[in-house]
């Protein structure tokens, strides 16, 4: 256990062995990041458990700062007061592993680092189309935001039953009862003195980073680091990559969202569904546009940069193989990057005026 780690890894006996290319433990993530030579590596936070939170950027350099933040510049008449390089490649950020028990995006990110550095992923496969698409953007990969949660979670949850899935994700109390979902969201932080195991949702202090988003009252170094990076990068697209127990699915935008973003996220639900369906990757159905999310880190990302921020949920269940998970990860990112070349993710002049195009 690392210095600030208070719990052992949650073990589920009998799960299938992960393949060698499924590198998701905190030390494995750090090894992959430290091997980066082409990428520009930054440590954006240190977790309460003592782990580094990494960001690795590829493509043109970070844009110079504007004369204003998004918050103030978006009220001006020129969006260039914040986004200084409207004609430069768009900035795409991948937030992976915000919930530590959800390993799919972490495995995907570590494979993408290998792809970007060596031309091949950890399976030894090239992915020229994805590499070509990424070369048209500045891409910033955060391979694991919640390193604390990762440290106490299994390497994957394929084959876990629903009870094990919930315990590994949201933890259990000292009396053995599940903390459960959404009851886990009654606490910031979880009262750790009453917790048997916190699961991989929170960081080592018991905070759910995905919901640490109140301006003036941020409680985790992870969320603070992410939001500062989103603002500094002038991010045009933030993909927040999670996992659940059904097929892959884009979730609806936050209830507090720009009208254009609400519409665009809904359109991407269908685009991603179609792309996964075409490859036989069994996506979950497209939610109607009325399905919306609460306040969360996405809401705060939009406030930090004006960029389109989207949650995609991967498949953590056994019905999707490790190979399929990686294919889903690549396909989703390719779908966004393909469409982003046809229409900007976040045309800020329109976004800031509260219009829908
Ligand atoms: Zn999640």
Short mmCIF file of C-alpha atoms and ligand atoms in Angstrom, two decimals:
data_model
loop_
_atom_site.label_atom_id
_atom_site.label_comp_id
_atom_site.label_asym_id
_atom_site.label_seq_id
_atom_site.Cartn_x
_atom_site.Cartn_y
_atom_site.Cartn_z
CA UNK A 1 0.00 0.00 0.00
CA UNK A 2 1.19 3.55 -0.69
CA UNK A 3 1.54 6.13 2.08
CA UNK A 4 -2.01 7.50 2.04
CA UNK A 5 -3.75 4.29 1.02
CA UNK A 6 -6.01 3.10 3.79
CA UNK A 7 -7.57 0.00 2.23
CA UNK A 8 -6.42 -3.16 0.50
CA UNK A 9 -7.27 -3.88 -3.11
CA UNK A 10 -10.81 -5.21 -3.44
CA UNK A 11 -10.38 -8.78 -4.65
CA UNK A 12 -13.03 -10.86 -6.41
CA UNK A 13 -11.93 -14.49 -6.50
CA UNK A 14 -12.45 -16.50 -9.65
CA UNK A 15 -12.49 -13.73 -12.26
CA UNK A 16 -10.69 -14.49 -15.50
CA UNK A 17 -7.06 -13.46 -15.76
CA UNK A 18 -6.50 -10.14 -17.50
CA UNK A 19 -4.47 -10.16 -20.70
CA UNK A 20 -0.93 -8.76 -20.52
CA UNK A 21 -1.94 -5.68 -22.50
CA UNK A 22 -4.57 -4.72 -19.89
CA UNK A 23 -2.32 -2.35 -17.89
CA UNK A 24 -4.45 -0.55 -15.32
CA UNK A 25 -2.73 -0.52 -11.92
CA UNK A 26 -1.44 2.88 -10.76
CA UNK A 27 2.19 1.82 -11.07
CA UNK A 28 1.51 0.45 -14.57
CA UNK A 29 -0.09 3.74 -15.61
CA UNK A 30 2.91 5.63 -14.27
CA UNK A 31 5.32 3.32 -16.10
CA UNK A 32 3.47 3.96 -19.37
CA UNK A 33 3.49 7.72 -18.81
CA UNK A 34 7.16 7.80 -17.87
CA UNK A 35 8.00 5.95 -21.10
CA UNK A 36 6.49 8.79 -23.14
CA UNK A 37 9.10 10.59 -25.25
CA UNK A 38 6.93 12.22 -27.92
CA UNK A 39 4.21 13.27 -25.51
CA UNK A 40 4.53 16.24 -23.23
CA UNK A 41 4.04 14.89 -19.70
CA UNK A 42 2.58 16.91 -16.86
CA UNK A 43 1.70 15.97 -13.31
CA UNK A 44 -1.51 17.90 -12.65
CA UNK A 45 -2.18 16.77 -9.07
CA UNK A 46 -1.09 14.52 -6.26
CA UNK A 47 -3.87 12.41 -4.81
CA UNK A 48 -4.60 12.14 -1.07
CA UNK A 49 -3.16 8.62 -1.38
CA UNK A 50 0.10 10.07 -2.68
CA UNK A 51 -0.21 9.07 -6.34
CA UNK A 52 0.56 11.36 -9.28
CA UNK A 53 -2.26 12.32 -11.66
CA UNK A 54 -0.78 12.47 -15.15
CA UNK A 55 -1.65 14.31 -18.34
CA UNK A 56 0.18 13.54 -21.59
CA UNK A 57 -0.29 15.89 -24.55
CA UNK A 58 0.37 15.29 -28.25
CA UNK A 59 0.21 17.68 -31.17
CA UNK A 60 0.85 21.42 -31.44
CA UNK A 61 1.86 23.30 -28.28
CA UNK A 62 -0.70 24.53 -25.81
CA UNK A 63 -2.29 27.80 -26.98
CA UNK A 64 -1.14 31.01 -25.36
CA UNK A 65 -3.45 32.31 -22.63
CA UNK A 66 -6.15 34.78 -23.59
CA UNK A 67 -6.89 38.09 -21.95
CA UNK A 68 -9.80 36.51 -20.05
CA UNK A 69 -11.09 33.26 -18.57
CA UNK A 70 -13.99 31.54 -20.34
CA UNK A 71 -16.26 32.79 -17.57
CA UNK A 72 -15.61 36.41 -18.34
CA UNK A 73 -14.56 36.23 -22.00
CA UNK A 74 -17.76 34.42 -22.98
CA UNK A 75 -19.66 37.54 -21.97
CA UNK A 76 -17.59 39.70 -24.28
CA UNK A 77 -18.09 40.08 -28.01
CA UNK A 78 -14.96 38.15 -28.97
CA UNK A 79 -14.37 34.58 -27.94
CA UNK A 80 -10.70 35.06 -28.83
CA UNK A 81 -10.38 36.78 -25.47
CA UNK A 82 -10.36 33.23 -24.09
CA UNK A 83 -9.76 30.81 -26.98
CA UNK A 84 -6.73 32.35 -28.59
CA UNK A 85 -6.25 29.94 -31.46
CA UNK A 86 -9.60 29.38 -33.15
CA UNK A 87 -7.79 28.53 -36.39
CA UNK A 88 -5.43 26.02 -34.81
CA UNK A 89 -6.29 22.34 -34.34
CA UNK A 90 -9.01 21.71 -31.80
CA UNK A 91 -8.04 20.47 -28.36
CA UNK A 92 -9.43 17.10 -27.29
CA UNK A 93 -9.05 15.88 -23.72
CA UNK A 94 -9.67 12.31 -22.58
CA UNK A 95 -10.55 11.93 -18.91
CA UNK A 96 -10.05 8.28 -17.99
CA UNK A 97 -10.54 6.43 -14.74
CA UNK A 98 -12.39 9.15 -12.83
CA UNK A 99 -14.04 6.21 -11.07
CA UNK A 100 -11.29 3.81 -10.08
CA UNK A 101 -13.22 0.54 -10.40
CA UNK A 102 -14.04 1.36 -14.03
CA UNK A 103 -10.88 0.17 -15.73
CA UNK A 104 -11.89 0.09 -19.39
CA UNK A 105 -10.87 3.66 -20.22
CA UNK A 106 -7.60 3.27 -18.30
CA UNK A 107 -6.67 0.20 -20.33
CA UNK A 108 -7.69 2.09 -23.47
CA UNK A 109 -5.61 5.13 -22.56
CA UNK A 110 -2.46 3.12 -21.79
CA UNK A 111 -2.83 1.39 -25.17
CA UNK A 112 -3.27 4.76 -26.86
CA UNK A 113 -0.07 6.04 -25.24
CA UNK A 114 1.75 3.05 -26.69
CA UNK A 115 0.15 3.69 -30.08
CA UNK A 116 1.17 7.34 -30.07
CA UNK A 117 4.69 6.61 -28.88
CA UNK A 118 5.54 3.50 -30.90
CA UNK A 119 2.92 3.21 -33.65
CA UNK A 120 1.55 0.05 -32.06
CA UNK A 121 -0.65 -0.61 -29.07
CA UNK A 122 0.22 -3.10 -26.33
CA UNK A 123 -1.37 -5.90 -28.35
CA UNK A 124 1.15 -5.11 -31.09
CA UNK A 125 -1.48 -3.72 -33.45
CA UNK A 126 -1.18 -0.52 -35.47
CA UNK A 127 -4.22 1.72 -35.75
CA UNK A 128 -3.32 4.09 -38.58
CA UNK A 129 -6.78 5.64 -38.90
CA UNK A 130 -6.89 6.61 -35.23
CA UNK A 131 -3.32 7.92 -35.34
CA UNK A 132 -4.10 9.97 -38.44
CA UNK A 133 -7.20 11.43 -36.78
CA UNK A 134 -5.31 12.26 -33.59
CA UNK A 135 -2.61 14.03 -35.61
CA UNK A 136 -5.23 16.59 -36.64
CA UNK A 137 -5.83 17.71 -33.06
CA UNK A 138 -4.01 18.53 -29.88
CA UNK A 139 -4.85 15.47 -27.81
CA UNK A 140 -4.42 15.50 -24.03
CA UNK A 141 -4.76 12.11 -22.35
CA UNK A 142 -5.36 11.76 -18.61
CA UNK A 143 -4.92 8.00 -18.34
CA UNK A 144 -6.18 7.73 -14.76
CA UNK A 145 -7.68 10.62 -12.83
CA UNK A 146 -8.58 8.58 -9.75
CA UNK A 147 -5.35 6.75 -8.95
CA UNK A 148 -6.47 6.21 -5.32
CA UNK A 149 -9.66 4.47 -6.41
CA UNK A 150 -7.68 2.44 -8.93
CA UNK A 151 -5.24 1.29 -6.24
CA UNK A 152 -8.04 -0.32 -4.19
CA UNK A 153 -10.02 -1.78 -7.12
CA UNK A 154 -9.77 -5.07 -9.03
CA UNK A 155 -7.99 -5.07 -12.40
CA UNK A 156 -11.39 -5.50 -14.04
CA UNK A 157 -14.95 -6.56 -13.25
CA UNK A 158 -15.66 -8.97 -16.12
CA UNK A 159 -17.62 -11.85 -14.64
CA UNK A 160 -18.41 -10.15 -11.33
CA UNK A 161 -22.06 -10.45 -10.30
CA UNK A 162 -24.11 -7.31 -9.72
CA UNK A 163 -23.56 -7.41 -5.95
CA UNK A 164 -19.78 -7.70 -6.38
CA UNK A 165 -19.89 -4.97 -9.01
CA UNK A 166 -21.67 -2.60 -6.61
CA UNK A 167 -19.38 -3.44 -3.70
CA UNK A 168 -16.25 -2.96 -5.78
CA UNK A 169 -17.59 0.31 -7.18
CA UNK A 170 -19.40 2.01 -4.31
CA UNK A 171 -18.07 0.00 -1.36
CA UNK A 172 -19.67 -1.30 1.84
CA UNK A 173 -20.15 -0.16 5.42
CA UNK A 174 -18.36 -1.73 8.40
CA UNK A 175 -21.46 -3.87 9.07
CA UNK A 176 -21.10 -5.37 5.59
CA UNK A 177 -24.11 -3.70 3.94
CA UNK A 178 -23.64 -2.09 0.54
CA UNK A 179 -23.18 1.67 0.45
CA UNK A 180 -24.95 1.49 -2.88
CA UNK A 181 -25.86 3.80 -5.71
CA UNK A 182 -27.01 6.56 -5.53
CA UNK A 183 -26.79 6.49 -1.70
CA UNK A 184 -22.99 6.88 -2.07
CA UNK A 185 -23.73 10.36 -3.38
CA UNK A 186 -25.13 11.47 -0.03
CA UNK A 187 -21.59 11.98 1.21
CA UNK A 188 -18.69 14.28 0.37
CA UNK A 189 -16.62 12.79 1.83
CA UNK A 190 -17.76 9.30 2.75
CA UNK A 191 -17.53 8.93 6.54
CA UNK A 192 -14.55 6.58 6.33
CA UNK A 193 -14.74 5.60 10.01
CA UNK A 194 -17.98 3.77 9.14
CA UNK A 195 -16.70 2.28 5.89
CA UNK A 196 -15.53 -1.34 5.54
CA UNK A 197 -14.26 -0.69 2.02
CA UNK A 198 -14.92 2.45 -0.02
CA UNK A 199 -14.85 0.81 -3.45
CA UNK A 200 -13.19 2.50 -6.39
CA UNK A 201 -15.62 5.41 -6.73
CA UNK A 202 -13.95 7.86 -4.35
CA UNK A 203 -10.38 8.95 -3.80
CA UNK A 204 -8.52 8.04 -0.59
CA UNK A 205 -10.22 10.86 1.30
CA UNK A 206 -13.66 9.51 0.34
CA UNK A 207 -14.57 12.06 -2.34
CA UNK A 208 -16.29 11.23 -5.61
CA UNK A 209 -14.22 13.27 -8.07
CA UNK A 210 -16.95 13.09 -10.73
CA UNK A 211 -19.16 15.25 -8.53
CA UNK A 212 -16.51 17.51 -7.04
CA UNK A 213 -17.51 20.54 -9.04
CA UNK A 214 -18.86 23.34 -6.84
CA UNK A 215 -17.06 26.63 -7.65
CA UNK A 216 -15.40 27.96 -4.52
CA UNK A 217 -15.76 24.63 -2.73
CA UNK A 218 -13.67 22.15 -4.69
CA UNK A 219 -12.55 19.42 -2.31
CA UNK A 220 -10.19 17.22 -4.30
CA UNK A 221 -6.79 17.97 -5.80
CA UNK A 222 -7.82 15.74 -8.72
CA UNK A 223 -10.83 17.86 -9.76
CA UNK A 224 -8.87 21.06 -9.18
CA UNK A 225 -6.07 19.79 -11.43
CA UNK A 226 -8.45 18.59 -14.13
CA UNK A 227 -10.45 21.83 -14.23
CA UNK A 228 -7.35 24.03 -14.31
CA UNK A 229 -5.99 21.93 -17.17
CA UNK A 230 -9.29 22.12 -19.09
CA UNK A 231 -9.22 25.91 -18.69
CA UNK A 232 -5.54 26.27 -19.62
CA UNK A 233 -5.88 23.94 -22.62
CA UNK A 234 -8.93 25.84 -23.90
CA UNK A 235 -10.41 22.39 -24.47
CA UNK A 236 -12.89 22.04 -27.32
CA UNK A 237 -13.95 18.50 -26.46
CA UNK A 238 -13.66 16.70 -23.13
CA UNK A 239 -14.53 13.01 -23.23
CA UNK A 240 -15.23 11.69 -19.75
CA UNK A 241 -14.92 7.92 -20.05
CA UNK A 242 -16.68 5.66 -17.55
CA UNK A 243 -18.05 2.10 -17.39
CA UNK A 244 -21.33 0.48 -16.43
CA UNK A 245 -22.94 -2.96 -16.61
CA UNK A 246 -24.65 -2.71 -20.01
CA UNK A 247 -23.49 -1.89 -23.55
CA UNK A 248 -21.56 1.22 -24.54
CA UNK A 249 -23.60 4.40 -24.42
CA UNK A 250 -23.22 8.18 -24.57
CA UNK A 251 -25.15 9.84 -21.73
CA UNK A 252 -27.25 12.98 -22.05
CA UNK A 253 -25.80 16.38 -21.25
CA UNK A 254 -26.08 18.02 -17.84
CA UNK A 255 -29.30 19.82 -16.92
CA UNK A 256 -27.11 22.91 -16.67
CA UNK A 257 -25.80 23.02 -20.22
CA UNK A 258 -25.64 25.25 -23.26
CA UNK A 259 -28.48 24.53 -25.75
CA UNK A 260 -26.07 23.72 -28.60
CA UNK A 261 -24.23 21.23 -26.41
CA UNK A 262 -27.46 19.50 -25.39
CA UNK A 263 -28.35 19.06 -29.03
CA UNK A 264 -24.86 17.99 -30.05
CA UNK A 265 -24.45 15.43 -27.27
CA UNK A 266 -27.76 13.94 -28.34
CA UNK A 267 -26.57 13.69 -31.94
CA UNK A 268 -23.39 11.96 -30.76
CA UNK A 269 -25.48 9.39 -28.87
CA UNK A 270 -26.75 8.16 -32.22
CA UNK A 271 -23.43 8.51 -34.04
CA UNK A 272 -21.62 6.43 -31.43
CA UNK A 273 -24.46 3.90 -31.33
CA UNK A 274 -24.30 3.52 -35.12
CA UNK A 275 -20.50 3.14 -35.13
CA UNK A 276 -20.58 0.44 -32.41
CA UNK A 277 -23.58 -1.31 -33.93
CA UNK A 278 -21.85 -1.46 -37.32
CA UNK A 279 -18.99 -3.41 -35.74
CA UNK A 280 -21.27 -5.76 -33.80
CA UNK A 281 -20.17 -4.27 -30.47
CA UNK A 282 -23.70 -4.34 -29.03
CA UNK A 283 -24.25 -0.77 -27.78
CA UNK A 284 -27.01 0.05 -25.30
CA UNK A 285 -30.03 1.86 -26.77
CA UNK A 286 -29.95 5.60 -27.48
CA UNK A 287 -31.64 7.57 -24.74
CA UNK A 288 -34.20 10.22 -25.74
CA UNK A 289 -33.06 13.84 -25.63
CA UNK A 290 -35.05 14.31 -22.42
CA UNK A 291 -32.56 12.08 -20.56
CA UNK A 292 -30.19 14.54 -18.87
CA UNK A 293 -27.52 14.38 -16.20
CA UNK A 294 -27.16 16.21 -12.89
CA UNK A 295 -24.40 18.56 -11.84
CA UNK A 296 -21.02 16.95 -12.17
CA UNK A 297 -17.44 17.40 -13.33
CA UNK A 298 -18.69 17.80 -16.92
CA UNK A 299 -20.71 20.85 -15.88
CA UNK A 300 -17.60 22.38 -14.38
CA UNK A 301 -15.46 21.51 -17.44
CA UNK A 302 -17.88 23.44 -19.65
CA UNK A 303 -17.68 26.39 -17.29
CA UNK A 304 -13.88 26.20 -17.46
CA UNK A 305 -13.49 26.13 -21.25
CA UNK A 306 -16.83 26.34 -23.05
CA UNK A 307 -15.97 23.01 -24.68
CA UNK A 308 -18.34 20.19 -25.46
CA UNK A 309 -18.09 17.71 -22.58
CA UNK A 310 -19.49 14.21 -23.00
CA UNK A 311 -19.72 11.13 -20.82
CA UNK A 312 -19.39 7.77 -22.53
CA UNK A 313 -20.08 4.62 -20.52
CA UNK A 314 -18.14 1.51 -21.53
CA UNK A 315 -19.15 -2.08 -20.88
CA UNK A 316 -17.57 -3.52 -17.74
CA UNK A 317 -19.56 -6.76 -17.85
CA UNK A 318 -18.43 -10.20 -18.99
CA UNK A 319 -20.56 -10.17 -22.12
CA UNK A 320 -17.95 -7.91 -23.67
CA UNK A 321 -14.48 -9.40 -24.03
CA UNK A 322 -11.27 -7.51 -23.27
CA UNK A 323 -10.64 -7.27 -27.01
CA UNK A 324 -14.09 -5.84 -27.62
CA UNK A 325 -13.58 -3.27 -24.88
CA UNK A 326 -10.45 -1.94 -26.57
CA UNK A 327 -12.22 -1.88 -29.92
CA UNK A 328 -15.13 0.05 -28.37
CA UNK A 329 -12.69 2.54 -26.83
CA UNK A 330 -10.95 3.17 -30.16
CA UNK A 331 -14.21 3.31 -32.11
CA UNK A 332 -15.79 5.89 -29.83
CA UNK A 333 -12.77 8.17 -30.02
CA UNK A 334 -12.54 7.74 -33.79
CA UNK A 335 -16.22 8.63 -34.14
CA UNK A 336 -15.77 11.89 -32.26
CA UNK A 337 -12.55 12.79 -34.08
CA UNK A 338 -14.07 12.05 -37.50
CA UNK A 339 -17.09 14.27 -36.85
CA UNK A 340 -15.00 16.98 -35.24
CA UNK A 341 -13.28 17.55 -38.57
CA UNK A 342 -16.67 18.20 -40.21
CA UNK A 343 -18.15 20.46 -37.53
CA UNK A 344 -16.28 22.12 -34.66
CA UNK A 345 -17.13 20.53 -31.31
CA UNK A 346 -17.84 23.83 -29.66
CA UNK A 347 -18.31 26.86 -31.95
CA UNK A 348 -17.90 29.26 -29.06
CA UNK A 349 -19.53 32.35 -30.53
CA UNK A 350 -22.74 30.37 -30.93
CA UNK A 351 -22.34 28.42 -27.70
CA UNK A 352 -21.83 31.60 -25.68
CA UNK A 353 -24.89 33.25 -27.19
CA UNK A 354 -27.00 30.31 -26.01
CA UNK A 355 -28.07 29.35 -29.52
CA UNK A 356 -28.40 25.99 -31.22
CA UNK A 357 -26.88 26.94 -34.63
ZN1 LIG B 1 -18.28 6.15 -13.41
#
